[in-house]
XYZ file of C-alpha atoms in Angstrom:
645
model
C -12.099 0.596 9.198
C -8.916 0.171 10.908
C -5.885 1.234 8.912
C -3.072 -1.685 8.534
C -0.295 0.810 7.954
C 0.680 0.737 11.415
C 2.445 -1.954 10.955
C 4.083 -1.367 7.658
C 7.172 -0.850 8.235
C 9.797 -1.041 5.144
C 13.087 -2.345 6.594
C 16.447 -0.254 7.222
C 18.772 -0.079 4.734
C 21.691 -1.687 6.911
C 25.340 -1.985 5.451
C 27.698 -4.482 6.507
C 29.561 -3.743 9.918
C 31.234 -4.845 12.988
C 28.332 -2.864 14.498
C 25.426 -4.946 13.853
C 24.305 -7.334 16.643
C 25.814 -4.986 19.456
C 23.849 -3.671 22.542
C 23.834 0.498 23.304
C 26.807 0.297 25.827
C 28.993 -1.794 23.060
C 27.751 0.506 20.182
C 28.664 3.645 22.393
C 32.261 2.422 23.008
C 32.890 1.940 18.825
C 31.823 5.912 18.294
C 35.096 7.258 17.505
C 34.317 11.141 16.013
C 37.414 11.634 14.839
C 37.292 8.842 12.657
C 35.295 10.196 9.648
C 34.123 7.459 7.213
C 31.243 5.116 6.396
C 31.348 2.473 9.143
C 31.043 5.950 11.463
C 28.141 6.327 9.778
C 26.516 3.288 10.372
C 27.389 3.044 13.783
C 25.594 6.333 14.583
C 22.559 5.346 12.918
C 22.805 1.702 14.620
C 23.287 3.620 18.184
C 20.488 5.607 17.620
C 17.957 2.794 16.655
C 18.808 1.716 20.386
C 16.992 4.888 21.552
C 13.889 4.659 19.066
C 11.642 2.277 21.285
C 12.540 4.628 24.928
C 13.516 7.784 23.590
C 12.724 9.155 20.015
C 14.471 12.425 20.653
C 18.126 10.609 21.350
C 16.975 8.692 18.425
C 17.019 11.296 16.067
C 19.344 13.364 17.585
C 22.297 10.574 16.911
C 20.483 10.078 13.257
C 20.925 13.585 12.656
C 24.565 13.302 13.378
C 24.901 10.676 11.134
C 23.234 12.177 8.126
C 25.967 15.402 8.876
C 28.802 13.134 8.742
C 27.847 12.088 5.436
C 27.342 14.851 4.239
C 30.586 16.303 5.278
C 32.377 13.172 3.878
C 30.316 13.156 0.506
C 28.631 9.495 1.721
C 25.727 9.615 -0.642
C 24.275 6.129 0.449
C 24.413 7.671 4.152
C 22.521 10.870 3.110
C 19.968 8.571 2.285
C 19.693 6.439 4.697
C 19.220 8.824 7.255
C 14.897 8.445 5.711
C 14.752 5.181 6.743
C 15.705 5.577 9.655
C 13.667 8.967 10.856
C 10.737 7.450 9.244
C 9.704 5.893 11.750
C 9.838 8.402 14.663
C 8.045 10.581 12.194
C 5.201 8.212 11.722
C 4.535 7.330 15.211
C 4.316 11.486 15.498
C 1.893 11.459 12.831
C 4.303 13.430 10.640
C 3.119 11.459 7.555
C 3.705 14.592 4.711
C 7.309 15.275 6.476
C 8.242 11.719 5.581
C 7.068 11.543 2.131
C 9.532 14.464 1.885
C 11.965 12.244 3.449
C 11.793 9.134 1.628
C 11.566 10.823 -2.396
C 14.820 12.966 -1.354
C 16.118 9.444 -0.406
C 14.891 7.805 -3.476
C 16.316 10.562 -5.565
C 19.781 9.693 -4.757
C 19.597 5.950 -4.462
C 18.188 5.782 -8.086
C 21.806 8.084 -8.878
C 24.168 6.453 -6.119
C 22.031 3.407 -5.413
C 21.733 -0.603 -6.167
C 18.878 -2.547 -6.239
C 18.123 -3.535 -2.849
C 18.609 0.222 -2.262
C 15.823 0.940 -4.664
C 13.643 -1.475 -3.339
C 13.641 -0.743 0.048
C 13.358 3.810 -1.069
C 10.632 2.546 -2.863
C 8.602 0.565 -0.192
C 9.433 3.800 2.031
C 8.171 6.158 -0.690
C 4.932 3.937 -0.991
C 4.577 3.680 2.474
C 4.056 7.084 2.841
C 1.350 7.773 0.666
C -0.303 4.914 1.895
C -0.708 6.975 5.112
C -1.812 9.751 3.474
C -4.555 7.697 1.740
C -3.580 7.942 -1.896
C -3.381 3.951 -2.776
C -3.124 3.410 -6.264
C 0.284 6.350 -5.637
C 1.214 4.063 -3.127
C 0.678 0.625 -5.054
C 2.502 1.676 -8.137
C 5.973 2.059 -5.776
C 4.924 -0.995 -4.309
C 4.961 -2.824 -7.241
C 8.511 -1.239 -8.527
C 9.777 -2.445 -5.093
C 8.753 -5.240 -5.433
C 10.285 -5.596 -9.266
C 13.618 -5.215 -7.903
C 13.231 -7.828 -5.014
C 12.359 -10.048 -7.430
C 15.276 -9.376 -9.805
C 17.505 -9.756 -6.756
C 15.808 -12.389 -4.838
C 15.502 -10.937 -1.983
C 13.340 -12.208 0.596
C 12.983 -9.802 2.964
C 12.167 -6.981 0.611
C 9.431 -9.371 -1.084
C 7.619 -9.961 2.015
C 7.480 -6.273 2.585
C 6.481 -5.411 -0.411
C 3.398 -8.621 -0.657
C 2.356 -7.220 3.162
C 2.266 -3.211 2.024
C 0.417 -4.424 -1.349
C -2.289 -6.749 0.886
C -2.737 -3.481 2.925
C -3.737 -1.252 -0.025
C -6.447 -3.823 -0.876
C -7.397 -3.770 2.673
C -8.149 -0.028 2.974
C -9.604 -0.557 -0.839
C -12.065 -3.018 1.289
C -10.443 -6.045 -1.529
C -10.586 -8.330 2.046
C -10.136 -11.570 -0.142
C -7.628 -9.852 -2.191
C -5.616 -8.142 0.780
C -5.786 -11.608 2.352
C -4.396 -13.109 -0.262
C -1.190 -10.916 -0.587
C -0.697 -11.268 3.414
C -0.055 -14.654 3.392
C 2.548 -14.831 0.973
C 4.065 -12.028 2.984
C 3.758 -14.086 6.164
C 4.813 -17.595 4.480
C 8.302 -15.467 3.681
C 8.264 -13.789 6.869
C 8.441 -17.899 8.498
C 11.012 -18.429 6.373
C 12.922 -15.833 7.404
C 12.767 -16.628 11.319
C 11.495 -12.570 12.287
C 9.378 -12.616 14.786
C 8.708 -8.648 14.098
C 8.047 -9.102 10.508
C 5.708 -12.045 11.031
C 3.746 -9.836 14.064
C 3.686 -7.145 11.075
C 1.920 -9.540 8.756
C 0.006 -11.202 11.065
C -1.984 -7.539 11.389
C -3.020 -7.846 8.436
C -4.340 -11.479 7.973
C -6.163 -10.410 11.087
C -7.521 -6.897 9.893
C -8.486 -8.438 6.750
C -10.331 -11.200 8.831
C -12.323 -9.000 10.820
C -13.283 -7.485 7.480
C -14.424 -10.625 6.478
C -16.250 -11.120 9.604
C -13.977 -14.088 10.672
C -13.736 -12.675 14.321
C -12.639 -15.541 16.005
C -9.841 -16.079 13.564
C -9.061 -12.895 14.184
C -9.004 -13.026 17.744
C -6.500 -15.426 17.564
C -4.314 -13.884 15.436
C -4.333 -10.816 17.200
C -3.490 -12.574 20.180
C -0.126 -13.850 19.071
C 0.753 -10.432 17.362
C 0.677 -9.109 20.926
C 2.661 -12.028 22.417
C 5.440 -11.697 20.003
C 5.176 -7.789 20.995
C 6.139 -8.939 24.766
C 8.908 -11.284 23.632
C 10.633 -8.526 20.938
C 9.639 -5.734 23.596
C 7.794 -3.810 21.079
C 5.426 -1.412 22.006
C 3.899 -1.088 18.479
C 2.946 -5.078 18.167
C 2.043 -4.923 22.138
C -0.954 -2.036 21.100
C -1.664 -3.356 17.613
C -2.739 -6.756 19.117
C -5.183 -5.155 21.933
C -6.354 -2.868 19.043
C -6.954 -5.456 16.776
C -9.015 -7.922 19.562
C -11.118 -4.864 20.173
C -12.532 -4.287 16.769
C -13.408 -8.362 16.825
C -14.736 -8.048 19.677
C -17.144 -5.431 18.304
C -17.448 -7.498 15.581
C -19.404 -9.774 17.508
C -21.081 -7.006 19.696
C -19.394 -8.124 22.757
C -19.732 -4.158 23.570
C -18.564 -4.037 27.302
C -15.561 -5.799 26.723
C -14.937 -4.525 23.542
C -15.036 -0.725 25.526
C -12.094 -2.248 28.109
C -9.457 -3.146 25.579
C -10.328 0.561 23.443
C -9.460 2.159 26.942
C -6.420 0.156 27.377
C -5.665 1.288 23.469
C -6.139 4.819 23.887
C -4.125 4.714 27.713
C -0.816 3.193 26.511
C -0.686 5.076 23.029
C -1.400 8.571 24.827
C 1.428 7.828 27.988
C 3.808 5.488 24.992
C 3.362 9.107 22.332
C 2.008 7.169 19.635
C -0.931 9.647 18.265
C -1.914 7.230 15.635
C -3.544 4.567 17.793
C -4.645 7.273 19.732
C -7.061 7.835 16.066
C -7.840 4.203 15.686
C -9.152 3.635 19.677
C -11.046 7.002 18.908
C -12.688 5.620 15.954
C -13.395 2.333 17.734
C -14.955 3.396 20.945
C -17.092 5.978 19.067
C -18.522 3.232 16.878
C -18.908 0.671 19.817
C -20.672 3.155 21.890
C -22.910 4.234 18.609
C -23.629 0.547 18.420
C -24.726 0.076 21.645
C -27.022 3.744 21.532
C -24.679 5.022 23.891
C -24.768 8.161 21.960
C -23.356 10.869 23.877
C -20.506 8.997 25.147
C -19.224 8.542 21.645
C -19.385 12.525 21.021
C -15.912 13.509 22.991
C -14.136 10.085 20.744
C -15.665 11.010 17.279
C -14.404 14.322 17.964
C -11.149 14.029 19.167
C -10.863 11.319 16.212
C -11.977 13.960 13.909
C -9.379 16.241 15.498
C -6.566 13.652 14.799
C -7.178 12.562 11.242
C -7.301 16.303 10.270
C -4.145 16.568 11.911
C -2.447 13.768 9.896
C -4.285 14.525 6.741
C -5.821 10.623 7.150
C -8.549 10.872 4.695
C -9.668 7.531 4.882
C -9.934 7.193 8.436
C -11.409 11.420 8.394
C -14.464 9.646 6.099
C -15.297 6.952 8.687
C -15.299 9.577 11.514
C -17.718 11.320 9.230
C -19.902 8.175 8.905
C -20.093 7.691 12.569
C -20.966 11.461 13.271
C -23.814 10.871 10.929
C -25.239 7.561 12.549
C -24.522 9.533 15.818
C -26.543 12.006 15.034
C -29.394 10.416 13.536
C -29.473 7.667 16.702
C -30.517 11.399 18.806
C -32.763 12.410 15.803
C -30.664 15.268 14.520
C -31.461 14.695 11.419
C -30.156 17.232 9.297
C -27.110 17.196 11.172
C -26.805 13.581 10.102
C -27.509 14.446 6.111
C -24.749 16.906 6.989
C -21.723 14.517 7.954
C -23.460 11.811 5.677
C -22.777 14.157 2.730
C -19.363 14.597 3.813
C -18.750 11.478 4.477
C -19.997 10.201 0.665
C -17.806 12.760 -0.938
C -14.522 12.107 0.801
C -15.613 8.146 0.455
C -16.121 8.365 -3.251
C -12.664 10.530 -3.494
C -10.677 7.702 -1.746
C -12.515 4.844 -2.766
C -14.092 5.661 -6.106
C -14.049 3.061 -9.122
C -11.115 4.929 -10.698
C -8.672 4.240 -7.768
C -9.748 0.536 -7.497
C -9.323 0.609 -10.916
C -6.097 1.933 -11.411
C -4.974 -0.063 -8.430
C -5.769 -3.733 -10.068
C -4.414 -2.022 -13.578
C -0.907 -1.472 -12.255
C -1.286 -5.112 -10.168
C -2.436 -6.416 -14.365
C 0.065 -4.160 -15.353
C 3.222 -5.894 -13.251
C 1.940 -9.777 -14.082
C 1.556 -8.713 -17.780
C 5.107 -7.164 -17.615
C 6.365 -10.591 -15.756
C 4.942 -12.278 -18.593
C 6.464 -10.579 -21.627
C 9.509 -10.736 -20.096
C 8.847 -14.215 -19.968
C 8.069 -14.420 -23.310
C 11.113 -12.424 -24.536
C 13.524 -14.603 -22.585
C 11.877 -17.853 -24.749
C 12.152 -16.298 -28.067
C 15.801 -15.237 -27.412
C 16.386 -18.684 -26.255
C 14.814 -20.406 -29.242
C 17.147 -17.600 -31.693
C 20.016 -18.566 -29.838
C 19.368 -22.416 -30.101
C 18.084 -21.923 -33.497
C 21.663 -20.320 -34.752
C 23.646 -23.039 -32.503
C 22.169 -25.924 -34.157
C 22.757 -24.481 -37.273
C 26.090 -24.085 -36.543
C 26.557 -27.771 -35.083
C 24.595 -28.893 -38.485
C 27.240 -27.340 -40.587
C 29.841 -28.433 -39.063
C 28.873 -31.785 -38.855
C 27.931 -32.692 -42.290
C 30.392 -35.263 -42.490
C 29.061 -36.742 -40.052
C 25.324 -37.940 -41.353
C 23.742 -39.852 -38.711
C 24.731 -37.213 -36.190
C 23.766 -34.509 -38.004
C 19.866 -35.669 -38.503
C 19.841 -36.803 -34.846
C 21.120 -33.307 -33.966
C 18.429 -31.767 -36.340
C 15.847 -33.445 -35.105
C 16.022 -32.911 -31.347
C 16.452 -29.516 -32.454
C 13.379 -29.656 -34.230
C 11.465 -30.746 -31.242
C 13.024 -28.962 -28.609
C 11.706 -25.756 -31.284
C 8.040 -26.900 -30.785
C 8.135 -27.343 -27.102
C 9.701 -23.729 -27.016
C 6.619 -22.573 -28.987
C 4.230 -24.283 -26.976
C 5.789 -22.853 -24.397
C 5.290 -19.143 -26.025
C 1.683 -19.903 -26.752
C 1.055 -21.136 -23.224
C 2.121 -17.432 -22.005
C -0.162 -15.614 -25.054
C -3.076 -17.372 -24.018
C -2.578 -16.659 -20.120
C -2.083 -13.015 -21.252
C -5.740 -13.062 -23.153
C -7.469 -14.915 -20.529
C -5.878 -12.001 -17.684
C -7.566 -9.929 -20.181
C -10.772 -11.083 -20.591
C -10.844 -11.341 -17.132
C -9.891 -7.777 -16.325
C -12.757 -6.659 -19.290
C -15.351 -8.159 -17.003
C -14.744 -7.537 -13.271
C -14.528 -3.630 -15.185
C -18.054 -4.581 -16.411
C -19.454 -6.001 -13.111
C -17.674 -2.755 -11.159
C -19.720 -0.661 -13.975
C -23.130 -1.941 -13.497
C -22.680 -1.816 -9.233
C -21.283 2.321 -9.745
C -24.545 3.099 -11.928
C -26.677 1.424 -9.420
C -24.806 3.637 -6.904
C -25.001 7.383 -8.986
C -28.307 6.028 -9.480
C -29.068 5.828 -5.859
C -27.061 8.343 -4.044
C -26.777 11.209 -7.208
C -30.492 11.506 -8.802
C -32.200 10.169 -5.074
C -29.989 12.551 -3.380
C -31.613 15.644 -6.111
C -35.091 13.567 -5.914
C -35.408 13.917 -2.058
C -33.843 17.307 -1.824
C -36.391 18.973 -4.709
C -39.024 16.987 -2.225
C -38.454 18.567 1.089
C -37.624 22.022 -0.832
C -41.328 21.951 -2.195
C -42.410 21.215 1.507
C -40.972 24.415 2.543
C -42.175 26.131 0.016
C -45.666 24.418 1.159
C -45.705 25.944 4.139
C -44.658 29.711 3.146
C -47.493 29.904 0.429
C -50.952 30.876 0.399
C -52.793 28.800 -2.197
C -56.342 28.085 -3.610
C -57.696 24.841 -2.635
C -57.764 23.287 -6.021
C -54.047 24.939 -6.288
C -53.300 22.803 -3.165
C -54.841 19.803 -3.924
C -52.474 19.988 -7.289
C -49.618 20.503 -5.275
C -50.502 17.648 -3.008
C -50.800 15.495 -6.082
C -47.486 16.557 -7.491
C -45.625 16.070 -4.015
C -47.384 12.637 -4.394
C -45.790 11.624 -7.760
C -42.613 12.615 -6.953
C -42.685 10.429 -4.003
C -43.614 7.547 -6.569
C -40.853 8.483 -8.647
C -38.263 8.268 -5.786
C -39.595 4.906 -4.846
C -39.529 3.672 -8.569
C -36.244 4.844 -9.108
C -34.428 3.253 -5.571
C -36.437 -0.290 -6.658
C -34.647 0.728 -10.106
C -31.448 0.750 -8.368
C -31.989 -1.916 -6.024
C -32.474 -4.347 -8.151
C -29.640 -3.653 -10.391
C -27.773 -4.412 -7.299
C -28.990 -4.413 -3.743
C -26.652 -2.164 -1.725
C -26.857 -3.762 1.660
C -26.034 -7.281 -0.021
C -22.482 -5.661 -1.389
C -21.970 -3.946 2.200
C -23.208 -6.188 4.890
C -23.602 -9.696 2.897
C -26.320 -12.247 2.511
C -27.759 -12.951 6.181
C -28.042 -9.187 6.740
C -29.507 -8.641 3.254
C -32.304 -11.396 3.090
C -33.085 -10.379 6.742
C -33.442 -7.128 5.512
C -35.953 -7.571 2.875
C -38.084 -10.156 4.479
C -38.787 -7.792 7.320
C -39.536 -5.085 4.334
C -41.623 -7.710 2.932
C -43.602 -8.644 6.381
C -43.729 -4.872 7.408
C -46.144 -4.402 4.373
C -48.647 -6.155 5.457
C -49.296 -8.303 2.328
C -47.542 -11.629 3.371
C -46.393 -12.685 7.069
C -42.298 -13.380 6.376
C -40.491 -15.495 8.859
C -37.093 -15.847 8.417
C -34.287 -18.005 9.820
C -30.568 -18.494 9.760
C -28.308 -20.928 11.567
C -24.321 -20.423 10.866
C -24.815 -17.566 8.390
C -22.628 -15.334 10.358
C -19.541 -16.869 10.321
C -19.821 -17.743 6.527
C -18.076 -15.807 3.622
C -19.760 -16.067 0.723
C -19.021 -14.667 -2.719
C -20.317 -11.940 -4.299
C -21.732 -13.429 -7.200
C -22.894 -16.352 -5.105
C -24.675 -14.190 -2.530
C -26.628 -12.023 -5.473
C -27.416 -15.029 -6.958
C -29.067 -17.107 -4.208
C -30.800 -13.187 -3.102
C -32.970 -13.127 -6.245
C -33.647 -17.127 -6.284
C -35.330 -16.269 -2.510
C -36.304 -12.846 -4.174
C -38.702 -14.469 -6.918
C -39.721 -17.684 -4.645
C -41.338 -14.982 -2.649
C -42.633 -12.989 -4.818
C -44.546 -16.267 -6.332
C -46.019 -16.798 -3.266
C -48.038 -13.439 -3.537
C -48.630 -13.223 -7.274
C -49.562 -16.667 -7.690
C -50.350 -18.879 -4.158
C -51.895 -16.038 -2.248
C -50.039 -16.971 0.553
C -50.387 -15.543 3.836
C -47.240 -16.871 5.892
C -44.148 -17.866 4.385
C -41.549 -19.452 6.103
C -37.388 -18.010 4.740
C -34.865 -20.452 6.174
C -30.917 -20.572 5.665
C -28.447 -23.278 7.355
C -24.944 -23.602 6.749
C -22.814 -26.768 7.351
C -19.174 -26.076 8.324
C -18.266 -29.609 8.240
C -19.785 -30.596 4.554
C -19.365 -26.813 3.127
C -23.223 -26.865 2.391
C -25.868 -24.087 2.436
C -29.536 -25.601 2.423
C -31.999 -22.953 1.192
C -35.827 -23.538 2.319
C -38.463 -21.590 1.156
C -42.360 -22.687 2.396
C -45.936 -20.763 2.103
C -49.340 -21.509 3.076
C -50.765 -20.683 -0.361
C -53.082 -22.577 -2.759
C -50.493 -24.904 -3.883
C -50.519 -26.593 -7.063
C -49.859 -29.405 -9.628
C -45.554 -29.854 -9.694
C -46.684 -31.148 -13.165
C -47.994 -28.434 -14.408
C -44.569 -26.396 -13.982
C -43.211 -28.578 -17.614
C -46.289 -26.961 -19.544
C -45.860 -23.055 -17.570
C -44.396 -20.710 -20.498
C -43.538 -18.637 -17.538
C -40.467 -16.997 -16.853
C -40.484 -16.931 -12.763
C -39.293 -20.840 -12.199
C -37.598 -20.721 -15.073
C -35.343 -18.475 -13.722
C -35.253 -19.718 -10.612
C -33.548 -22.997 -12.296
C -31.159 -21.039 -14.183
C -29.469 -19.215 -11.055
C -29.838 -22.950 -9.230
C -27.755 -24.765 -12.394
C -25.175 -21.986 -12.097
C -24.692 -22.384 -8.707
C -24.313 -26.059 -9.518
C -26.848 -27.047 -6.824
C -29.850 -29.096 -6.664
C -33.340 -28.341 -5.869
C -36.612 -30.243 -4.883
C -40.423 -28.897 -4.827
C -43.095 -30.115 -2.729
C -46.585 -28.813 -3.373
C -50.169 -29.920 -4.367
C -54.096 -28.068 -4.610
C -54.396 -26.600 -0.872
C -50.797 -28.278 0.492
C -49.238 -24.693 0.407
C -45.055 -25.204 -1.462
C -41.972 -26.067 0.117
C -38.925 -25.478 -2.270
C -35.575 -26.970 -0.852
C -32.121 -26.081 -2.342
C -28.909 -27.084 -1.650
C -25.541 -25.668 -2.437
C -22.089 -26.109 -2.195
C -20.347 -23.261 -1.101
């Protein structure tokens, strides 16, 4: 997965100047080095910025001599600044752990020297940073202070930074929905604002988190106007971020060959432009494409110089899907225990990055900040209601000549009172309900990592014990009946790794969380017809394009799950028919299940004490859809359901 950080990009903090708005020859003529104070400063920094796009070097060579002069002159705020600034030519380098250094030196002084905006904008840097280096609940808790002070100060500009960097943490924690969600209240502000660069900026990530969500031609677009605004602002980074981002759509929807042209293009400009980072990302693209297309050896030199790369930066999360490629790479040429080999790798730096406990801590601190918002909230009413509370007793002592008045006075105050308390209970109960909430996504996320340590732990120790005793097979001289035990014991622990994956399966199916529904049922109904007991056919018009929930999708998997599963146990069916259609227009999926089984009495189903259709109308009335069965003695069943999604 693609990275959004490379367009993250926290804003210089700018101070105000007859230099801002001037082109290089203009700024060069207002350099006077004699004259040794602040708007010097900011003039050097401003001139440099000129070079950043054409010539880094110059760039930081005139930053450098800024961040001296303040020095020399005891400019704290200009010490400082000098990190945003440098940032930037250090993260196109790759320099990620040279900028952190950067940006906490910065912070340091602006939370001594500094005001608000100034800690806003050190903190957005600071998170920024980390975010590169992969650690993203580090990176979301400065995220969320930045954004603190942006709100206390209402400052636009710094809020729809700090929504975009926060919407690219979910993205890399694969919360698509989520990340979504936070990039378009970055781009909403960004409009609002009239920057073209900042809305290119957001724009990457409403499209990264819609080719995540397998919205490719959404995407596409997007994409496409990211790189248009790159022409107009004559920005390299948007120019490369658009073709970058059209490619992985375009693999996406496995248009391969043309997919392969814009990765080139990618991987041309960033090597001749100096920006090593996209170099990574076309890596990692190409390799997959050409893995997906079983062009295996072509992908080898990609993989590895994207291996090379992320090492270099210290990119963990991009360094785990290099090691998920190598694996498929390997196991496409039947290398097989070259594949376990990266696959291992690749689950252990996987579950480091994106293990429970980060996603965790990452939605605790997001909790965290609303549940802050709302105390504060809270305090602000009960300080209002003391203060009223001791005014209107003022106004009722004062006043006591003065009857009529007086009661009128006591009564508003009275009912102005409740509505403050209403108001106060309103916020308690949205703080239990946030709660609540929080209790059971942790319980959901609990059941889905046990059917995972299930899986990958105790299968992993299951399968390896299995091919160890093969080995050991094959270096051992043994009696026939000493064989034939051996055999048998081989054979059981084959059973128990089969019991123990259906165990885990069905506590929750792994290729329904990763790939979603379509790919899931199609999955299992070829499992299902490559058995041999029933002929599965299955169908699906407009599934692709479709996002469907989570809880939806699992769901409607284990209504299609049992309907089949009926047809063996109980209609001895020999061809079943699996058919899904979504509706753009009327938002409607229409579920059809038929069999050429026995068939049977629809009347009969009010008298069955059985628990199979009674679940099946359980998961149906939750869905809040509406179902209709067709069957009779030797008519085979048709079952027909229809939800709204």
């Amino acid at each position: 997965m693609r990275k959004s950080l490379l367009i993250l990009f926290a804003g210089f903090i700018s101070f105000a100047s007859q230099a801002q708005g001037l082109n290089r020859n203009s700024l060069k003529r207002t350099i006077n080095y004699n004259k040794k104070d602040s708007n010097t400063v900011n003039v050097l920094y401003q001139y440099g910025e000129t070079y950043r796009q054409d010539n880094p070097d110059s760039a930081t060579f005139y930053y450098n001599k800024a961040k001296e002069l303040s020095q020399n002159i005891g400019y704290k705020k200009g010490v400082a600044t000098y990190a945003s600034y440098q940032i930037v030519i250090l993260n196109n380098k790759g320099l990620f752990k040279e900028a952190l250094s950067l940006t906490l030196d910065a912070l340091d002084i602006f939370k001594k020297y500094g005001n608000k905006k100034d800690l806003s904008v050190a903190n957005l840097n600071v998170g920024s940073e980390w975010e590169y280096l992969s650690d993203f609940s580090t990176a979301s808790e400065y995220y969320l202070i930045a954004k603190k002070y942006a709100e206390e100060i209402d400052d636009k500009k710094m809020l729809r930074i700090a929504n975009n960097n926060l919407a690219s943490v979910f993205i890399n924690l694969q919360e698509y929905a989520k990340g979504l969600e936070y990039a378009e209240k970055a781009y909403k502000l960004a409009v609002e604002l009239n920057n073209k660069t900042a809305q290119a900026n957001t724009l990457c990530n409403i499209g990264t988190a819609s080719n995540n969500l397998k919205n490719y031609d959404k995407a596409i677009s997007v994409f496409r106007e990211v790189g248009k605004i790159g022409k107009e602002e004559k920005d390299n980074i948007n120019i490369v971020s658009g073709w970058l981002g059209i490619a992985d759509a375009l693999k996406g929807k496995q248009m391969y060959a043309l997919a392969i042209k814009y990765y080139d293009t990618v991987l041309y400009f960033s090597r001749h432009e100096e920006l090593p980072e996209y170099t990574l990302y076309a890596n990692m693209g190409m390799g997959q494409t050409l893995i997906e297309s079983r062009k295996y050896l072509k992908a080898v030199p990609y993989l590895n110089e994207g291996i090379n790369l992320a090492h270099k930066f210290g990119s963990k999360n991009e360094l785990s899907s290099l090691y998920e490629y190598q694996s498929n790479l390997y196991k496409g040429v039947g290398k097989l225990d070259s594949a376990l080999a990266y696959r291992q790798k690749f689950e252990l730096l996987r579950d480091t990055i994106l293990g429970e406990n980060t996603k965790n801590t990452v939605a605790n601190l997001a909790a965290k900040y609303e549940f802050e918002k709302k105390e504060a909230q809270i305090k602000l009413q009960q300080a209002q209601l003391r203060q009223k509370s001791i005014l209107n007793y003022i106004l009722i002592g004062s006043a006591l000549a003065i009857l009529i008045i007086s009661l009128l006075g006591y009564r508003n105050y009275i009912h102005r009172q409740k509505l403050q308390q209403l108001k106060i209970d309103e916020l308690e109960t949205e703080k239990q309900l946030t709660a609540t909430e929080a209790v059971l996504k942790g319980e959901e996320q609990e059941r889905t990592r046990l059917a995972k340590d299930l899986h990958d732990g105790l299968g992993g120790m299951l399968s390896g014990i299995k091919f160890s005793l093969n080995n050991m097979k094959e270096n051992l001289i043994m009696t026939p009946d000493n064989a034939l035990a051996f055999n048998r014991s081989i054979d059981m622990l084959d059973s128990s790794i089969q019991e123990m994956r259906r165990v885990a399966h069905n506590m929750m199916p792994e290729i329904l969380v990763k790939y979603g529904l379509d790919v899931a049922l199609k999955e299992f109904c070829m499992e299902m017809d490559r058995s041999a007991v029933l002929h599965v056919n299955y169908q699906s018009v407009g599934m692709q394009q479709t996002s469907i929930p989570q809880t939806t999708s699992v769901a409607i998997y284990r209504i299609i799950q049992e309907l089949l599963n009926n047809a063996i146990k109980h209609a001895h069916a020999k061809n079943v028919l699996v058919q899904l259609h979504q509706a753009d227009q009327e938002k409607l999926l229409a579920i059809t299940v038929e069999d050429d089984g026995n068939g049977f009495d629809v009347n009969l189903l009010t008298k069955s004490g059985g628990m199979g259709w009674h679940n099946i109308k359980n998961r149906v009335e939750f869905l809040k859809g509406r179902i209709d069965l067709q069957s009779g003695p030797g008519k085979g069943t048709s079952v027909m359901i229809e939800i709204n999604i």
